[in-house]
PDB file of C-alpha atoms and ligand atoms in Angstrom:
ATOM      1  CA  UNK A   1     -10.345 -22.646   1.992  1.00  0.00           C
ATOM      2  CA  UNK A   2     -13.144 -20.107   1.906  1.00  0.00           C
ATOM      3  CA  UNK A   3     -12.246 -16.547   0.987  1.00  0.00           C
ATOM      4  CA  UNK A   4     -13.561 -15.373   4.365  1.00  0.00           C
ATOM      5  CA  UNK A   5     -10.964 -17.543   6.113  1.00  0.00           C
ATOM      6  CA  UNK A   6      -7.917 -15.965   4.455  1.00  0.00           C
ATOM      7  CA  UNK A   7      -7.380 -13.259   7.085  1.00  0.00           C
ATOM      8  CA  UNK A   8      -7.466 -15.704  10.016  1.00  0.00           C
ATOM      9  CA  UNK A   9      -5.250 -18.162   8.194  1.00  0.00           C
ATOM     10  CA  UNK A  10      -2.562 -15.538   7.505  1.00  0.00           C
ATOM     11  CA  UNK A  11      -2.838 -14.198  11.030  1.00  0.00           C
ATOM     12  CA  UNK A  12      -2.275 -17.669  12.432  1.00  0.00           C
ATOM     13  CA  UNK A  13       0.967 -17.845  10.404  1.00  0.00           C
ATOM     14  CA  UNK A  14       2.373 -14.341  10.911  1.00  0.00           C
ATOM     15  CA  UNK A  15       0.699 -13.251  14.159  1.00  0.00           C
ATOM     16  CA  UNK A  16      -0.665  -9.795  14.971  1.00  0.00           C
ATOM     17  CA  UNK A  17       0.918  -7.177  12.728  1.00  0.00           C
ATOM     18  CA  UNK A  18      -1.195  -4.212  13.825  1.00  0.00           C
ATOM     19  CA  UNK A  19      -1.106  -1.123  11.624  1.00  0.00           C
ATOM     20  CA  UNK A  20       1.930  -2.486   9.727  1.00  0.00           C
ATOM     21  CA  UNK A  21       2.811   0.643   7.678  1.00  0.00           C
ATOM     22  CA  UNK A  22       5.294   2.499   9.895  1.00  0.00           C
ATOM     23  CA  UNK A  23       5.509   6.185  10.709  1.00  0.00           C
ATOM     24  CA  UNK A  24       3.353   9.182  11.485  1.00  0.00           C
ATOM     25  CA  UNK A  25       0.766  10.142   8.865  1.00  0.00           C
ATOM     26  CA  UNK A  26       2.990  12.816   7.270  1.00  0.00           C
ATOM     27  CA  UNK A  27       5.664  10.195   6.637  1.00  0.00           C
ATOM     28  CA  UNK A  28       3.104   7.673   5.411  1.00  0.00           C
ATOM     29  CA  UNK A  29       1.880  10.161   2.793  1.00  0.00           C
ATOM     30  CA  UNK A  30       5.419  10.769   1.549  1.00  0.00           C
ATOM     31  CA  UNK A  31       6.429   7.114   1.673  1.00  0.00           C
ATOM     32  CA  UNK A  32       3.330   6.058  -0.288  1.00  0.00           C
ATOM     33  CA  UNK A  33       4.914   7.854  -3.264  1.00  0.00           C
ATOM     34  CA  UNK A  34       8.488   6.830  -2.487  1.00  0.00           C
ATOM     35  CA  UNK A  35       7.628   3.130  -2.289  1.00  0.00           C
ATOM     36  CA  UNK A  36       6.438   2.943  -5.897  1.00  0.00           C
ATOM     37  CA  UNK A  37       8.642   0.397  -7.727  1.00  0.00           C
ATOM     38  CA  UNK A  38      11.202  -0.013  -4.984  1.00  0.00           C
ATOM     39  CA  UNK A  39      11.794  -1.873  -1.739  1.00  0.00           C
ATOM     40  CA  UNK A  40      11.273  -0.492   1.753  1.00  0.00           C
ATOM     41  CA  UNK A  41      15.006  -0.295   2.552  1.00  0.00           C
ATOM     42  CA  UNK A  42      15.406   2.330  -0.187  1.00  0.00           C
ATOM     43  CA  UNK A  43      12.350   4.220   1.055  1.00  0.00           C
ATOM     44  CA  UNK A  44      13.806   4.233   4.556  1.00  0.00           C
ATOM     45  CA  UNK A  45      17.097   5.711   3.245  1.00  0.00           C
ATOM     46  CA  UNK A  46      15.188   8.530   1.564  1.00  0.00           C
ATOM     47  CA  UNK A  47      13.172   9.073   4.758  1.00  0.00           C
ATOM     48  CA  UNK A  48      16.405   9.347   6.749  1.00  0.00           C
ATOM     49  CA  UNK A  49      17.506  12.160   4.378  1.00  0.00           C
ATOM     50  CA  UNK A  50      14.145  13.878   4.783  1.00  0.00           C
ATOM     51  CA  UNK A  51      14.207  13.619   8.584  1.00  0.00           C
ATOM     52  CA  UNK A  52      17.736  15.027   8.646  1.00  0.00           C
ATOM     53  CA  UNK A  53      16.835  17.923   6.383  1.00  0.00           C
ATOM     54  CA  UNK A  54      13.424  18.825   7.774  1.00  0.00           C
ATOM     55  CA  UNK A  55      12.960  20.003  11.289  1.00  0.00           C
ATOM     56  CA  UNK A  56       9.289  20.011  12.267  1.00  0.00           C
ATOM     57  CA  UNK A  57       6.457  19.452   9.768  1.00  0.00           C
ATOM     58  CA  UNK A  58       7.950  17.482   6.879  1.00  0.00           C
ATOM     59  CA  UNK A  59       5.097  18.262   4.493  1.00  0.00           C
ATOM     60  CA  UNK A  60       5.506  22.025   4.838  1.00  0.00           C
ATOM     61  CA  UNK A  61       9.274  21.635   4.686  1.00  0.00           C
ATOM     62  CA  UNK A  62       9.193  19.532   1.504  1.00  0.00           C
ATOM     63  CA  UNK A  63       6.505  21.753   0.018  1.00  0.00           C
ATOM     64  CA  UNK A  64       8.974  24.653  -0.047  1.00  0.00           C
ATOM     65  CA  UNK A  65      11.535  22.721  -2.085  1.00  0.00           C
ATOM     66  CA  UNK A  66      11.909  22.787  -5.849  1.00  0.00           C
ATOM     67  CA  UNK A  67      11.500  19.574  -7.818  1.00  0.00           C
ATOM     68  CA  UNK A  68      15.277  19.464  -8.259  1.00  0.00           C
ATOM     69  CA  UNK A  69      15.899  19.791  -4.504  1.00  0.00           C
ATOM     70  CA  UNK A  70      13.257  17.172  -3.773  1.00  0.00           C
ATOM     71  CA  UNK A  71      14.794  14.724  -6.200  1.00  0.00           C
ATOM     72  CA  UNK A  72      18.224  15.104  -4.527  1.00  0.00           C
ATOM     73  CA  UNK A  73      16.699  14.370  -1.129  1.00  0.00           C
ATOM     74  CA  UNK A  74      14.767  11.299  -2.226  1.00  0.00           C
ATOM     75  CA  UNK A  75      17.460   9.939  -4.578  1.00  0.00           C
ATOM     76  CA  UNK A  76      17.916   6.625  -2.630  1.00  0.00           C
ATOM     77  CA  UNK A  77      14.279   5.687  -3.354  1.00  0.00           C
ATOM     78  CA  UNK A  78      15.059   5.373  -7.087  1.00  0.00           C
ATOM     79  CA  UNK A  79      13.157   6.909 -10.018  1.00  0.00           C
ATOM     80  CA  UNK A  80      13.817  10.108  -8.075  1.00  0.00           C
ATOM     81  CA  UNK A  81      12.984  12.601 -10.842  1.00  0.00           C
ATOM     82  CA  UNK A  82       9.540  11.169 -11.517  1.00  0.00           C
ATOM     83  CA  UNK A  83       8.871  10.648  -7.816  1.00  0.00           C
ATOM     84  CA  UNK A  84       9.915  14.246  -7.051  1.00  0.00           C
ATOM     85  CA  UNK A  85       7.400  15.443  -9.639  1.00  0.00           C
ATOM     86  CA  UNK A  86       4.642  13.256  -8.143  1.00  0.00           C
ATOM     87  CA  UNK A  87       5.508  14.285  -4.618  1.00  0.00           C
ATOM     88  CA  UNK A  88       5.491  17.943  -5.629  1.00  0.00           C
ATOM     89  CA  UNK A  89       2.005  17.533  -7.137  1.00  0.00           C
ATOM     90  CA  UNK A  90       0.774  15.815  -3.983  1.00  0.00           C
ATOM     91  CA  UNK A  91       2.314  18.492  -1.731  1.00  0.00           C
ATOM     92  CA  UNK A  92       0.720  21.248  -3.798  1.00  0.00           C
ATOM     93  CA  UNK A  93      -2.661  19.624  -3.235  1.00  0.00           C
ATOM     94  CA  UNK A  94      -2.001  19.380   0.532  1.00  0.00           C
ATOM     95  CA  UNK A  95      -0.968  23.047   0.481  1.00  0.00           C
ATOM     96  CA  UNK A  96      -4.432  23.975  -0.817  1.00  0.00           C
ATOM     97  CA  UNK A  97      -5.669  22.720   2.585  1.00  0.00           C
ATOM     98  CA  UNK A  98      -3.038  24.811   4.395  1.00  0.00           C
ATOM     99  CA  UNK A  99      -1.124  21.568   5.164  1.00  0.00           C
ATOM    100  CA  UNK A 100      -3.940  20.797   7.607  1.00  0.00           C
ATOM    101  CA  UNK A 101      -4.357  17.011   7.495  1.00  0.00           C
ATOM    102  CA  UNK A 102      -7.279  17.144   9.932  1.00  0.00           C
ATOM    103  CA  UNK A 103      -9.112  19.339   7.444  1.00  0.00           C
ATOM    104  CA  UNK A 104      -8.413  16.861   4.617  1.00  0.00           C
ATOM    105  CA  UNK A 105      -9.603  14.100   6.910  1.00  0.00           C
ATOM    106  CA  UNK A 106     -13.076  15.664   7.058  1.00  0.00           C
ATOM    107  CA  UNK A 107     -13.585  14.597   3.410  1.00  0.00           C
ATOM    108  CA  UNK A 108     -15.490  11.347   3.084  1.00  0.00           C
ATOM    109  CA  UNK A 109     -13.603   8.390   1.611  1.00  0.00           C
ATOM    110  CA  UNK A 110     -15.120   8.737  -1.844  1.00  0.00           C
ATOM    111  CA  UNK A 111     -14.315  12.440  -2.207  1.00  0.00           C
ATOM    112  CA  UNK A 112     -10.870  12.058  -0.695  1.00  0.00           C
ATOM    113  CA  UNK A 113     -10.142   9.314  -3.233  1.00  0.00           C
ATOM    114  CA  UNK A 114     -11.510  11.418  -6.070  1.00  0.00           C
ATOM    115  CA  UNK A 115      -9.250  14.327  -5.118  1.00  0.00           C
ATOM    116  CA  UNK A 116      -6.186  12.131  -4.724  1.00  0.00           C
ATOM    117  CA  UNK A 117      -6.772  10.419  -8.064  1.00  0.00           C
ATOM    118  CA  UNK A 118      -7.043  13.793  -9.784  1.00  0.00           C
ATOM    119  CA  UNK A 119      -3.403  14.510  -8.827  1.00  0.00           C
ATOM    120  CA  UNK A 120      -1.012  13.731 -11.635  1.00  0.00           C
ATOM    121  CA  UNK A 121       1.072  10.643 -10.759  1.00  0.00           C
ATOM    122  CA  UNK A 122      -1.164   9.382  -7.947  1.00  0.00           C
ATOM    123  CA  UNK A 123      -2.700   6.066  -8.959  1.00  0.00           C
ATOM    124  CA  UNK A 124      -5.218   3.905  -7.171  1.00  0.00           C
ATOM    125  CA  UNK A 125      -2.771   1.887  -5.073  1.00  0.00           C
ATOM    126  CA  UNK A 126      -0.963   5.014  -3.849  1.00  0.00           C
ATOM    127  CA  UNK A 127      -4.216   6.875  -3.191  1.00  0.00           C
ATOM    128  CA  UNK A 128      -5.715   3.959  -1.278  1.00  0.00           C
ATOM    129  CA  UNK A 129      -2.544   3.459   0.786  1.00  0.00           C
ATOM    130  CA  UNK A 130      -2.734   7.120   1.826  1.00  0.00           C
ATOM    131  CA  UNK A 131      -6.452   6.832   2.609  1.00  0.00           C
ATOM    132  CA  UNK A 132      -6.110   3.626   4.629  1.00  0.00           C
ATOM    133  CA  UNK A 133      -2.853   4.212   6.492  1.00  0.00           C
ATOM    134  CA  UNK A 134      -2.526   7.998   6.782  1.00  0.00           C
ATOM    135  CA  UNK A 135      -6.178   9.044   7.016  1.00  0.00           C
ATOM    136  CA  UNK A 136      -7.368   5.782   8.559  1.00  0.00           C
ATOM    137  CA  UNK A 137     -10.466   5.415   6.429  1.00  0.00           C
ATOM    138  CA  UNK A 138     -11.706   1.960   5.389  1.00  0.00           C
ATOM    139  CA  UNK A 139     -10.593   1.210   1.862  1.00  0.00           C
ATOM    140  CA  UNK A 140      -8.793  -1.967   0.840  1.00  0.00           C
ATOM    141  CA  UNK A 141      -5.373  -1.566  -0.783  1.00  0.00           C
ATOM    142  CA  UNK A 142      -4.843  -3.886  -3.727  1.00  0.00           C
ATOM    143  CA  UNK A 143      -1.304  -4.416  -4.928  1.00  0.00           C
ATOM    144  CA  UNK A 144       0.424  -6.953  -7.131  1.00  0.00           C
ATOM    145  CA  UNK A 145       0.946  -9.203  -4.078  1.00  0.00           C
ATOM    146  CA  UNK A 146      -2.784  -9.218  -3.302  1.00  0.00           C
ATOM    147  CA  UNK A 147      -3.665 -10.180  -6.867  1.00  0.00           C
ATOM    148  CA  UNK A 148      -1.039 -12.928  -6.907  1.00  0.00           C
ATOM    149  CA  UNK A 149      -2.169 -14.516  -3.642  1.00  0.00           C
ATOM    150  CA  UNK A 150      -5.884 -14.372  -4.487  1.00  0.00           C
ATOM    151  CA  UNK A 151      -5.175 -15.842  -7.918  1.00  0.00           C
ATOM    152  CA  UNK A 152      -3.099 -18.694  -6.538  1.00  0.00           C
ATOM    153  CA  UNK A 153      -5.149 -19.681  -3.502  1.00  0.00           C
ATOM    154  CA  UNK A 154      -8.662 -19.174  -4.915  1.00  0.00           C
ATOM    155  CA  UNK A 155      -8.082 -19.089  -8.671  1.00  0.00           C
ATOM    156  CA  UNK A 156      -9.774 -15.691  -8.827  1.00  0.00           C
ATOM    157  CA  UNK A 157      -8.362 -13.322 -11.411  1.00  0.00           C
ATOM    158  CA  UNK A 158      -9.572  -9.750 -11.648  1.00  0.00           C
ATOM    159  CA  UNK A 159      -8.134  -7.471 -14.281  1.00  0.00           C
ATOM    160  CA  UNK A 160      -9.582  -4.284 -12.829  1.00  0.00           C
ATOM    161  CA  UNK A 161      -8.133  -2.821  -9.636  1.00  0.00           C
ATOM    162  CA  UNK A 162     -11.538  -1.815  -8.258  1.00  0.00           C
ATOM    163  CA  UNK A 163     -13.000  -5.279  -8.859  1.00  0.00           C
ATOM    164  CA  UNK A 164     -10.332  -6.807  -6.608  1.00  0.00           C
ATOM    165  CA  UNK A 165     -10.836  -4.061  -4.022  1.00  0.00           C
ATOM    166  CA  UNK A 166     -14.581  -4.686  -3.940  1.00  0.00           C
ATOM    167  CA  UNK A 167     -14.050  -8.413  -3.489  1.00  0.00           C
ATOM    168  CA  UNK A 168     -12.433  -7.618  -0.129  1.00  0.00           C
ATOM    169  CA  UNK A 169     -14.728  -4.769   0.817  1.00  0.00           C
ATOM    170  CA  UNK A 170     -17.869  -6.771   0.084  1.00  0.00           C
ATOM    171  CA  UNK A 171     -16.626  -9.840   1.936  1.00  0.00           C
ATOM    172  CA  UNK A 172     -15.100  -8.272   5.047  1.00  0.00           C
ATOM    173  CA  UNK A 173     -16.554  -5.688   7.423  1.00  0.00           C
ATOM    174  CA  UNK A 174     -15.418  -2.147   6.646  1.00  0.00           C
ATOM    175  CA  UNK A 175     -12.901  -1.963   9.426  1.00  0.00           C
ATOM    176  CA  UNK A 176      -9.776   0.201   9.214  1.00  0.00           C
ATOM    177  CA  UNK A 177      -7.676  -1.936  11.570  1.00  0.00           C
ATOM    178  CA  UNK A 178      -8.665  -5.151   9.824  1.00  0.00           C
ATOM    179  CA  UNK A 179      -7.898  -3.711   6.361  1.00  0.00           C
ATOM    180  CA  UNK A 180      -4.546  -2.325   7.508  1.00  0.00           C
ATOM    181  CA  UNK A 181      -3.469  -5.576   9.074  1.00  0.00           C
ATOM    182  CA  UNK A 182      -4.880  -7.772   6.308  1.00  0.00           C
ATOM    183  CA  UNK A 183      -2.956  -5.892   3.625  1.00  0.00           C
ATOM    184  CA  UNK A 184       0.198  -6.157   5.756  1.00  0.00           C
ATOM    185  CA  UNK A 185      -0.286  -9.919   6.167  1.00  0.00           C
ATOM    186  CA  UNK A 186      -0.670 -10.331   2.423  1.00  0.00           C
ATOM    187  CA  UNK A 187       2.564  -8.436   1.756  1.00  0.00           C
ATOM    188  CA  UNK A 188       4.413 -10.451   4.410  1.00  0.00           C
ATOM    189  CA  UNK A 189       3.168 -13.734   2.938  1.00  0.00           C
ATOM    190  CA  UNK A 190       4.066 -12.710  -0.607  1.00  0.00           C
ATOM    191  CA  UNK A 191       7.578 -11.805   0.490  1.00  0.00           C
ATOM    192  CA  UNK A 192       8.154 -14.800   2.752  1.00  0.00           C
ATOM    193  CA  UNK A 193       6.596 -17.697   0.847  1.00  0.00           C
ATOM    194  CA  UNK A 194       4.223 -16.828  -1.948  1.00  0.00           C
ATOM    195  CA  UNK A 195       7.024 -15.262  -3.963  1.00  0.00           C
ATOM    196  CA  UNK A 196       7.237 -14.987  -7.748  1.00  0.00           C
ATOM    197  CA  UNK A 197       8.546 -18.552  -7.501  1.00  0.00           C
ATOM    198  CA  UNK A 198       6.410 -19.806  -4.594  1.00  0.00           C
ATOM    199  CA  UNK A 199       7.841 -21.901  -1.757  1.00  0.00           C
ATOM    200  CA  UNK A 200       4.755 -24.126  -1.517  1.00  0.00           C
ATOM    201  CA  UNK A 201       6.510 -26.979   0.248  1.00  0.00           C
ATOM    202  CA  UNK A 202       7.221 -24.640   3.186  1.00  0.00           C
ATOM    203  CA  UNK A 203       3.810 -22.950   3.151  1.00  0.00           C
ATOM    204  CA  UNK A 204       1.372 -23.845   5.971  1.00  0.00           C
ATOM    205  CA  UNK A 205      -1.635 -23.007   3.779  1.00  0.00           C
ATOM    206  CA  UNK A 206      -2.853 -26.473   2.864  1.00  0.00           C
ATOM    207  CA  UNK A 207      -5.998 -25.507   1.026  1.00  0.00           C
ATOM    208  CA  UNK A 208      -4.508 -23.672  -1.954  1.00  0.00           C
ATOM    209  CA  UNK A 209      -5.679 -24.339  -5.506  1.00  0.00           C
ATOM    210  CA  UNK A 210      -2.281 -23.589  -7.004  1.00  0.00           C
ATOM    211  CA  UNK A 211      -0.577 -26.043  -4.650  1.00  0.00           C
ATOM    212  CA  UNK A 212      -3.139 -28.804  -5.232  1.00  0.00           C
ATOM    213  CA  UNK A 213      -2.977 -28.356  -9.020  1.00  0.00           C
ATOM    214  CA  UNK A 214       0.802 -28.496  -8.850  1.00  0.00           C
ATOM    215  CA  UNK A 215       0.780 -31.713  -6.827  1.00  0.00           C
ATOM    216  CA  UNK A 216      -1.805 -33.264  -9.188  1.00  0.00           C
ATOM    217  CA  UNK A 217       0.383 -32.494 -12.165  1.00  0.00           C
ATOM    218  CA  UNK A 218       3.329 -34.023 -10.232  1.00  0.00           C
ATOM    219  CA  UNK A 219       5.508 -30.881 -10.381  1.00  0.00           C
TER     220      UNK A 219
HETATM  221  S1  LIG B 301       0.818 -22.928  -1.135  1.00  0.00           S
HETATM  222 FE1  LIG B 301       2.205 -21.901  -2.551  1.00  0.00          FE
HETATM  223  S2  LIG B 301       0.911 -20.763  -3.962  1.00  0.00           S
HETATM  224 FE2  LIG B 301      -0.352 -21.349  -2.207  1.00  0.00          FE
HETATM  225  S3  LIG B 301      -0.239 -19.605  -0.837  1.00  0.00           S
HETATM  226 FE3  LIG B 301       1.367 -20.987  -0.201  1.00  0.00          FE
HETATM  227  S4  LIG B 301       3.194 -20.324  -1.303  1.00  0.00           S
HETATM  228 FE4  LIG B 301       1.424 -19.381  -2.293  1.00  0.00          FE
END
């Protein structure tokens, strides 16, 4: 399979996913931090706590809390002390814009990314998730699932995050909806079939280098 065919192939398996990351942009920003090293069910539990506690703008509401109070609220997401610290740093940055997300959105992608990456605890995957899903700017999110699937199907291994990101951005049109859905399809495929221990015999992707090498070696 050609690299350019991956999106269509996954879409034919999983159908239209649309934006995929749920919630309004305020929740997406918060959940991009909460989802680090945990599953979505735990994120959702923390979001339920936040929704219960905050009436109105959740960013302004959370911004008023101490780190200790934040960590209590987001406890179900795990690693709550470190995540509270990261969230606090992110909220302080948003506060410098008067919690005005439209104002932040006027930054171009490169400067927005630069500012996000200068916040302590915000790495590339988190920054790019916020840029793509909350601010709807075209940047490709690379996570461990993306690297795994690209490595297995095409035998392409990039060590550097930005190398993998550019592989997508240089191959596919810079299109927010396509990038959002494509990343979602990759996550769905990695969870359903291309797991740590892949379920190749159930996988409809015929043209996969990992699968063909495995069948050659008789595994
Ligand atoms: S055939 Fe196996 S390794 Fe290839 S994409 Fe499917 S599950 Fe992953």
